[in-house]
C-alpha cells in the first residue's frame, strides 16, 4: 500500500500557494510512459520544416525554463526533466505538455499559432502548465486519495484503458469531448509564466495576445470550437489580462536572463 501526504508549496515566479499529493518521482515515470505510448499510437507529421520549427521553439523555451530552474534552487527538477517536442498529424486544435517536459503540438493548431512567435506563445503557455504542475494539482483536488495508485498504475502499465483515460482527461491529451477545463487561476498563471518564458527565449510577447484573439475568433466563427478552447477558454478578460501583464513579463524576463 502507498501513503500520500498533502504538501503545500509555492509556484515559482507567481508565488501562488498550491497543494500537491504526487511526487515527481511518482509522476515522471508515469508521464514518460504515457508520452511514449501516445507517440506509438499517433502519426508524427511528415512536414519536416514545421516539425523543425516546433522543435526549435521548444528547445529555446525549454532552455529558458532550465536556466530559470538552475538559478532558482530547482536543480533536482531541472535534472529530472526530459524535454521532447513532437508535431502530430491531426486536425485537432490542441497542444499540451505532460509533466517533465513532454510536449505535443497537433497540426490543427498551427493556423491559430500563425507564425513562429505564435508557436512560442502556445509553447510557453503549455510548458508553464507543466512547470507550475497544474495537472498534479488538478489530480489532487479532483481525485484525492485514489490518485497515488493511479499514478503508479500508469507508470507500470500505460495500456490500462481506465488509468490512461483519466490521465488524458487531466492533461488535456487527445481530441475527446469532455476534457477537464483548466481553472481560471491555472489559465491566468500559465499565461503569465508562458509570457515570461517566451520573452526569455527571444520571442515577441505581443503575439500571445494575437493567438488568443485568433482562438476566440475561431470559436465564434460557427465552426466547431477548437478542442484547445474547451480546456483553455478564451475571452476579452483573458486578452486584457495578457496586455496588462506584458510590461511585468518583460521586466521579469530581463531579470531572469541576467541571473
Ligand atoms: Zn492552458
mmCIF file of C-alpha atoms and ligand atoms in Angstrom:
data_model
loop_
_atom_site.group_PDB
_atom_site.id
_atom_site.type_symbol
_atom_site.label_atom_id
_atom_site.label_comp_id
_atom_site.label_asym_id
_atom_site.label_seq_id
_atom_site.Cartn_x
_atom_site.Cartn_y
_atom_site.Cartn_z
ATOM 1 C CA UNK A 1 0.000 0.000 0.000
ATOM 2 C CA UNK A 2 1.055 3.562 -0.600
ATOM 3 C CA UNK A 3 0.654 6.569 1.634
ATOM 4 C CA UNK A 4 0.403 10.060 0.242
ATOM 5 C CA UNK A 5 0.786 13.205 2.240
ATOM 6 C CA UNK A 6 -0.616 16.540 1.201
ATOM 7 C CA UNK A 7 2.139 19.050 0.934
ATOM 8 C CA UNK A 8 1.916 22.754 0.434
ATOM 9 C CA UNK A 9 4.363 24.536 -1.835
ATOM 10 C CA UNK A 10 4.661 27.775 -3.773
ATOM 11 C CA UNK A 11 4.577 28.230 -7.538
ATOM 12 C CA UNK A 12 7.832 29.935 -8.556
ATOM 13 C CA UNK A 13 7.515 33.414 -10.149
ATOM 14 C CA UNK A 14 3.816 33.914 -9.321
ATOM 15 C CA UNK A 15 4.165 32.965 -5.647
ATOM 16 C CA UNK A 16 0.776 31.220 -5.511
ATOM 17 C CA UNK A 17 0.360 28.578 -2.789
ATOM 18 C CA UNK A 18 -0.680 25.148 -4.015
ATOM 19 C CA UNK A 19 -1.395 21.668 -2.680
ATOM 20 C CA UNK A 20 0.150 18.580 -4.229
ATOM 21 C CA UNK A 21 -0.041 14.919 -3.312
ATOM 22 C CA UNK A 22 2.092 13.488 -6.053
ATOM 23 C CA UNK A 23 5.853 13.496 -6.026
ATOM 24 C CA UNK A 24 7.886 13.978 -9.187
ATOM 25 C CA UNK A 25 9.458 10.574 -8.561
ATOM 26 C CA UNK A 26 5.979 9.056 -8.972
ATOM 27 C CA UNK A 27 4.566 11.201 -11.710
ATOM 28 C CA UNK A 28 7.547 11.477 -14.061
ATOM 29 C CA UNK A 29 7.943 7.757 -14.899
ATOM 30 C CA UNK A 30 4.175 7.673 -15.473
ATOM 31 C CA UNK A 31 4.378 10.710 -17.699
ATOM 32 C CA UNK A 32 7.246 9.370 -19.793
ATOM 33 C CA UNK A 33 5.445 6.048 -20.292
ATOM 34 C CA UNK A 34 2.201 7.792 -21.272
ATOM 35 C CA UNK A 35 4.015 10.014 -23.747
ATOM 36 C CA UNK A 36 5.826 7.109 -25.364
ATOM 37 C CA UNK A 37 2.530 5.241 -25.674
ATOM 38 C CA UNK A 38 0.876 8.290 -27.230
ATOM 39 C CA UNK A 39 3.624 8.658 -29.855
ATOM 40 C CA UNK A 40 3.290 4.991 -30.834
ATOM 41 C CA UNK A 41 -0.456 5.336 -31.329
ATOM 42 C CA UNK A 42 -0.444 8.626 -33.239
ATOM 43 C CA UNK A 43 1.012 9.798 -36.526
ATOM 44 C CA UNK A 44 4.009 12.116 -36.496
ATOM 45 C CA UNK A 45 3.857 14.903 -39.056
ATOM 46 C CA UNK A 46 5.932 14.288 -42.170
ATOM 47 C CA UNK A 47 6.278 18.062 -42.713
ATOM 48 C CA UNK A 48 9.920 18.416 -41.703
ATOM 49 C CA UNK A 49 10.040 22.222 -41.811
ATOM 50 C CA UNK A 50 7.034 22.578 -39.460
ATOM 51 C CA UNK A 51 8.385 19.816 -37.232
ATOM 52 C CA UNK A 52 11.754 21.582 -37.054
ATOM 53 C CA UNK A 53 10.051 24.860 -36.247
ATOM 54 C CA UNK A 54 8.166 23.287 -33.311
ATOM 55 C CA UNK A 55 11.365 21.653 -32.082
ATOM 56 C CA UNK A 56 13.464 24.817 -32.375
ATOM 57 C CA UNK A 57 10.921 26.868 -30.457
ATOM 58 C CA UNK A 58 10.606 24.098 -27.868
ATOM 59 C CA UNK A 59 14.348 23.859 -27.376
ATOM 60 C CA UNK A 60 14.729 27.630 -26.953
ATOM 61 C CA UNK A 61 11.879 27.911 -24.467
ATOM 62 C CA UNK A 62 12.954 24.826 -22.520
ATOM 63 C CA UNK A 63 16.473 26.272 -22.245
ATOM 64 C CA UNK A 64 14.983 29.398 -20.678
ATOM 65 C CA UNK A 65 12.946 27.323 -18.228
ATOM 66 C CA UNK A 66 16.004 25.187 -17.455
ATOM 67 C CA UNK A 67 18.120 28.288 -16.853
ATOM 68 C CA UNK A 68 15.457 29.699 -14.533
ATOM 69 C CA UNK A 69 15.264 26.448 -12.554
ATOM 70 C CA UNK A 70 19.041 26.128 -12.138
ATOM 71 C CA UNK A 71 19.345 29.744 -10.974
ATOM 72 C CA UNK A 72 16.445 29.448 -8.518
ATOM 73 C CA UNK A 73 17.032 26.357 -6.396
ATOM 74 C CA UNK A 74 15.198 23.870 -8.626
ATOM 75 C CA UNK A 75 18.223 21.796 -9.592
ATOM 76 C CA UNK A 76 16.564 18.415 -8.963
ATOM 77 C CA UNK A 77 13.653 19.367 -11.163
ATOM 78 C CA UNK A 78 15.887 20.707 -13.903
ATOM 79 C CA UNK A 79 17.828 17.436 -13.891
ATOM 80 C CA UNK A 80 14.704 15.259 -13.945
ATOM 81 C CA UNK A 81 13.081 16.901 -16.993
ATOM 82 C CA UNK A 82 13.344 15.022 -20.301
ATOM 83 C CA UNK A 83 12.321 17.664 -22.813
ATOM 84 C CA UNK A 84 10.789 16.437 -26.057
ATOM 85 C CA UNK A 85 8.760 18.190 -28.748
ATOM 86 C CA UNK A 86 6.701 16.434 -31.396
ATOM 87 C CA UNK A 87 4.260 17.520 -34.076
ATOM 88 C CA UNK A 88 1.337 15.142 -34.660
ATOM 89 C CA UNK A 89 -0.531 14.983 -37.979
ATOM 90 C CA UNK A 90 -4.062 15.625 -36.734
ATOM 91 C CA UNK A 91 -6.645 18.356 -37.398
ATOM 92 C CA UNK A 92 -7.453 18.600 -33.718
ATOM 93 C CA UNK A 93 -6.790 22.133 -32.484
ATOM 94 C CA UNK A 94 -4.701 21.242 -29.466
ATOM 95 C CA UNK A 95 -1.291 21.237 -27.808
ATOM 96 C CA UNK A 96 -0.170 20.023 -24.406
ATOM 97 C CA UNK A 97 2.832 19.376 -22.184
ATOM 98 C CA UNK A 98 2.965 16.402 -19.852
ATOM 99 C CA UNK A 99 4.981 16.528 -16.610
ATOM 100 C CA UNK A 100 8.736 16.522 -17.165
ATOM 101 C CA UNK A 101 8.644 18.464 -20.446
ATOM 102 C CA UNK A 102 6.900 16.109 -22.887
ATOM 103 C CA UNK A 103 5.237 18.339 -25.478
ATOM 104 C CA UNK A 104 2.870 17.617 -28.365
ATOM 105 C CA UNK A 105 1.537 20.052 -30.936
ATOM 106 C CA UNK A 106 -1.191 18.954 -33.371
ATOM 107 C CA UNK A 107 -1.004 20.283 -36.932
ATOM 108 C CA UNK A 108 -4.572 21.587 -36.385
ATOM 109 C CA UNK A 109 -3.369 24.317 -34.026
ATOM 110 C CA UNK A 110 -0.776 25.729 -36.460
ATOM 111 C CA UNK A 111 -3.186 28.113 -38.280
ATOM 112 C CA UNK A 112 -4.065 29.686 -34.913
ATOM 113 C CA UNK A 113 -0.373 29.983 -33.991
ATOM 114 C CA UNK A 114 0.097 31.544 -37.476
ATOM 115 C CA UNK A 115 3.846 32.248 -37.072
ATOM 116 C CA UNK A 116 6.902 31.312 -35.008
ATOM 117 C CA UNK A 117 6.096 33.812 -32.241
ATOM 118 C CA UNK A 118 2.574 32.372 -32.070
ATOM 119 C CA UNK A 119 4.015 28.879 -31.700
ATOM 120 C CA UNK A 120 6.244 30.256 -28.931
ATOM 121 C CA UNK A 121 3.180 31.715 -27.171
ATOM 122 C CA UNK A 122 1.355 28.358 -27.154
ATOM 123 C CA UNK A 123 4.595 26.519 -26.281
ATOM 124 C CA UNK A 124 5.294 28.892 -23.384
ATOM 125 C CA UNK A 125 1.744 28.522 -22.095
ATOM 126 C CA UNK A 126 1.742 24.714 -22.235
ATOM 127 C CA UNK A 127 5.225 24.380 -20.755
ATOM 128 C CA UNK A 128 4.058 26.731 -17.986
ATOM 129 C CA UNK A 129 1.202 24.346 -17.054
ATOM 130 C CA UNK A 130 3.818 21.597 -16.589
ATOM 131 C CA UNK A 131 6.300 23.917 -14.847
ATOM 132 C CA UNK A 132 3.637 25.010 -12.333
ATOM 133 C CA UNK A 133 2.397 21.380 -12.002
ATOM 134 C CA UNK A 134 -1.208 22.295 -12.680
ATOM 135 C CA UNK A 135 -2.064 18.747 -13.741
ATOM 136 C CA UNK A 136 -0.838 17.319 -10.467
ATOM 137 C CA UNK A 137 -2.824 19.958 -8.604
ATOM 138 C CA UNK A 138 -5.938 19.013 -10.572
ATOM 139 C CA UNK A 139 -5.371 15.369 -9.770
ATOM 140 C CA UNK A 140 -5.032 16.273 -6.108
ATOM 141 C CA UNK A 141 -8.243 18.230 -5.925
ATOM 142 C CA UNK A 142 -10.351 16.089 -8.246
ATOM 143 C CA UNK A 143 -9.297 12.601 -7.394
ATOM 144 C CA UNK A 144 -7.820 12.795 -3.919
ATOM 145 C CA UNK A 145 -6.619 9.547 -2.468
ATOM 146 C CA UNK A 146 -7.206 7.262 -5.433
ATOM 147 C CA UNK A 147 -4.628 9.212 -7.317
ATOM 148 C CA UNK A 148 -1.408 7.759 -5.945
ATOM 149 C CA UNK A 149 -2.498 4.311 -7.009
ATOM 150 C CA UNK A 150 -3.436 5.649 -10.413
ATOM 151 C CA UNK A 151 -0.061 7.308 -10.891
ATOM 152 C CA UNK A 152 1.675 4.057 -10.040
ATOM 153 C CA UNK A 153 -0.643 2.071 -12.310
ATOM 154 C CA UNK A 154 0.045 4.427 -15.208
ATOM 155 C CA UNK A 155 3.764 4.148 -14.598
ATOM 156 C CA UNK A 156 3.708 0.377 -14.646
ATOM 157 C CA UNK A 157 1.046 -0.301 -17.270
ATOM 158 C CA UNK A 158 0.358 2.514 -19.657
ATOM 159 C CA UNK A 159 -2.083 0.373 -21.628
ATOM 160 C CA UNK A 160 -4.699 0.136 -18.911
ATOM 161 C CA UNK A 161 -7.645 1.977 -20.531
ATOM 162 C CA UNK A 162 -9.082 3.433 -17.329
ATOM 163 C CA UNK A 163 -5.887 4.981 -15.998
ATOM 164 C CA UNK A 164 -4.997 6.179 -19.472
ATOM 165 C CA UNK A 165 -8.382 7.864 -19.924
ATOM 166 C CA UNK A 166 -8.035 9.584 -16.578
ATOM 167 C CA UNK A 167 -4.539 10.739 -17.437
ATOM 168 C CA UNK A 168 -5.722 12.121 -20.769
ATOM 169 C CA UNK A 169 -8.552 13.974 -19.052
ATOM 170 C CA UNK A 170 -6.221 15.591 -16.560
ATOM 171 C CA UNK A 171 -3.544 16.617 -19.064
ATOM 172 C CA UNK A 172 -5.850 17.613 -21.945
ATOM 173 C CA UNK A 173 -4.469 14.918 -24.262
ATOM 174 C CA UNK A 174 -6.297 13.991 -27.458
ATOM 175 C CA UNK A 175 -9.463 15.139 -29.094
ATOM 176 C CA UNK A 176 -12.181 13.679 -26.914
ATOM 177 C CA UNK A 177 -15.057 15.835 -25.765
ATOM 178 C CA UNK A 178 -15.300 16.220 -22.027
ATOM 179 C CA UNK A 179 -11.718 17.128 -21.289
ATOM 180 C CA UNK A 180 -11.366 18.826 -17.971
ATOM 181 C CA UNK A 181 -11.025 22.577 -18.407
ATOM 182 C CA UNK A 182 -8.167 24.280 -16.642
ATOM 183 C CA UNK A 183 -9.412 26.621 -13.936
ATOM 184 C CA UNK A 184 -9.223 30.360 -14.470
ATOM 185 C CA UNK A 185 -6.490 30.504 -11.820
ATOM 186 C CA UNK A 186 -4.376 27.977 -13.710
ATOM 187 C CA UNK A 187 -5.018 29.611 -17.071
ATOM 188 C CA UNK A 188 -4.050 33.068 -15.829
ATOM 189 C CA UNK A 189 -0.958 31.668 -14.184
ATOM 190 C CA UNK A 190 0.092 29.736 -17.326
ATOM 191 C CA UNK A 191 -0.469 32.886 -19.417
ATOM 192 C CA UNK A 192 1.828 34.892 -17.155
ATOM 193 C CA UNK A 193 4.570 32.279 -16.835
ATOM 194 C CA UNK A 194 4.368 31.420 -20.515
ATOM 195 C CA UNK A 195 4.800 35.050 -21.461
ATOM 196 C CA UNK A 196 7.896 35.365 -19.259
ATOM 197 C CA UNK A 197 9.409 32.198 -20.767
ATOM 198 C CA UNK A 198 8.718 33.214 -24.374
ATOM 199 C CA UNK A 199 10.341 36.617 -23.809
ATOM 200 C CA UNK A 200 13.347 34.987 -22.114
ATOM 201 C CA UNK A 201 13.725 32.835 -25.249
ATOM 202 C CA UNK A 202 13.682 35.905 -27.505
ATOM 203 C CA UNK A 203 10.132 35.810 -28.910
ATOM 204 C CA UNK A 204 7.644 38.673 -29.274
ATOM 205 C CA UNK A 205 5.119 38.590 -26.409
ATOM 206 C CA UNK A 206 2.540 40.675 -28.347
ATOM 207 C CA UNK A 207 1.864 37.553 -30.396
ATOM 208 C CA UNK A 208 0.493 35.776 -27.303
ATOM 209 C CA UNK A 209 -2.328 38.326 -27.337
ATOM 210 C CA UNK A 210 -2.941 37.719 -31.059
ATOM 211 C CA UNK A 211 -3.053 33.949 -30.571
ATOM 212 C CA UNK A 212 -5.869 34.272 -28.053
ATOM 213 C CA UNK A 213 -7.696 36.736 -30.316
ATOM 214 C CA UNK A 214 -7.485 34.199 -33.185
ATOM 215 C CA UNK A 215 -8.597 31.459 -30.806
ATOM 216 C CA UNK A 216 -11.741 33.319 -29.792
ATOM 217 C CA UNK A 217 -12.460 34.330 -33.421
ATOM 218 C CA UNK A 218 -12.278 30.677 -34.380
ATOM 219 C CA UNK A 219 -14.664 29.841 -31.530
ATOM 220 C CA UNK A 220 -17.218 32.405 -32.660
ATOM 221 C CA UNK A 221 -16.863 31.607 -36.385
ATOM 222 C CA UNK A 222 -19.577 28.956 -36.243
ATOM 223 C CA UNK A 223 -17.103 26.159 -36.984
ATOM 224 C CA UNK A 224 -16.731 23.533 -34.330
ATOM 225 C CA UNK A 225 -14.857 25.194 -31.466
ATOM 226 C CA UNK A 226 -11.237 24.097 -31.093
ATOM 227 C CA UNK A 227 -10.628 21.318 -28.595
ATOM 228 C CA UNK A 228 -7.978 23.585 -27.110
ATOM 229 C CA UNK A 229 -10.708 26.073 -26.235
ATOM 230 C CA UNK A 230 -12.633 23.535 -24.215
ATOM 231 C CA UNK A 231 -9.632 23.237 -21.914
ATOM 232 C CA UNK A 232 -8.414 26.832 -22.374
ATOM 233 C CA UNK A 233 -11.374 29.223 -22.506
ATOM 234 C CA UNK A 234 -10.553 32.496 -24.235
ATOM 235 C CA UNK A 235 -12.374 35.769 -23.749
ATOM 236 C CA UNK A 236 -11.884 39.525 -23.525
ATOM 237 C CA UNK A 237 -10.819 39.382 -19.873
ATOM 238 C CA UNK A 238 -8.074 36.965 -20.710
ATOM 239 C CA UNK A 239 -6.855 39.057 -23.622
ATOM 240 C CA UNK A 240 -6.904 42.224 -21.485
ATOM 241 C CA UNK A 241 -5.038 40.451 -18.672
ATOM 242 C CA UNK A 242 -2.299 39.463 -21.120
ATOM 243 C CA UNK A 243 -1.979 43.066 -22.307
ATOM 244 C CA UNK A 244 -1.816 44.303 -18.714
ATOM 245 C CA UNK A 245 0.847 41.757 -17.754
ATOM 246 C CA UNK A 246 3.143 42.365 -20.730
ATOM 247 C CA UNK A 247 5.347 45.094 -19.134
ATOM 248 C CA UNK A 248 5.806 42.984 -15.973
ATOM 249 C CA UNK A 249 6.719 39.952 -18.083
ATOM 250 C CA UNK A 250 9.345 41.987 -19.944
ATOM 251 C CA UNK A 251 10.883 43.152 -16.640
ATOM 252 C CA UNK A 252 10.912 39.637 -15.152
ATOM 253 C CA UNK A 253 12.376 38.087 -18.304
ATOM 254 C CA UNK A 254 15.208 40.611 -18.245
ATOM 255 C CA UNK A 255 15.884 39.882 -14.589
ATOM 256 C CA UNK A 256 15.904 36.076 -15.046
ATOM 257 C CA UNK A 257 18.019 36.255 -18.186
ATOM 258 C CA UNK A 258 20.590 38.250 -16.226
ATOM 259 C CA UNK A 259 20.831 35.608 -13.469
HETATM 260 ZN ZN1 LIG B 1 -3.863 26.476 -20.522
#
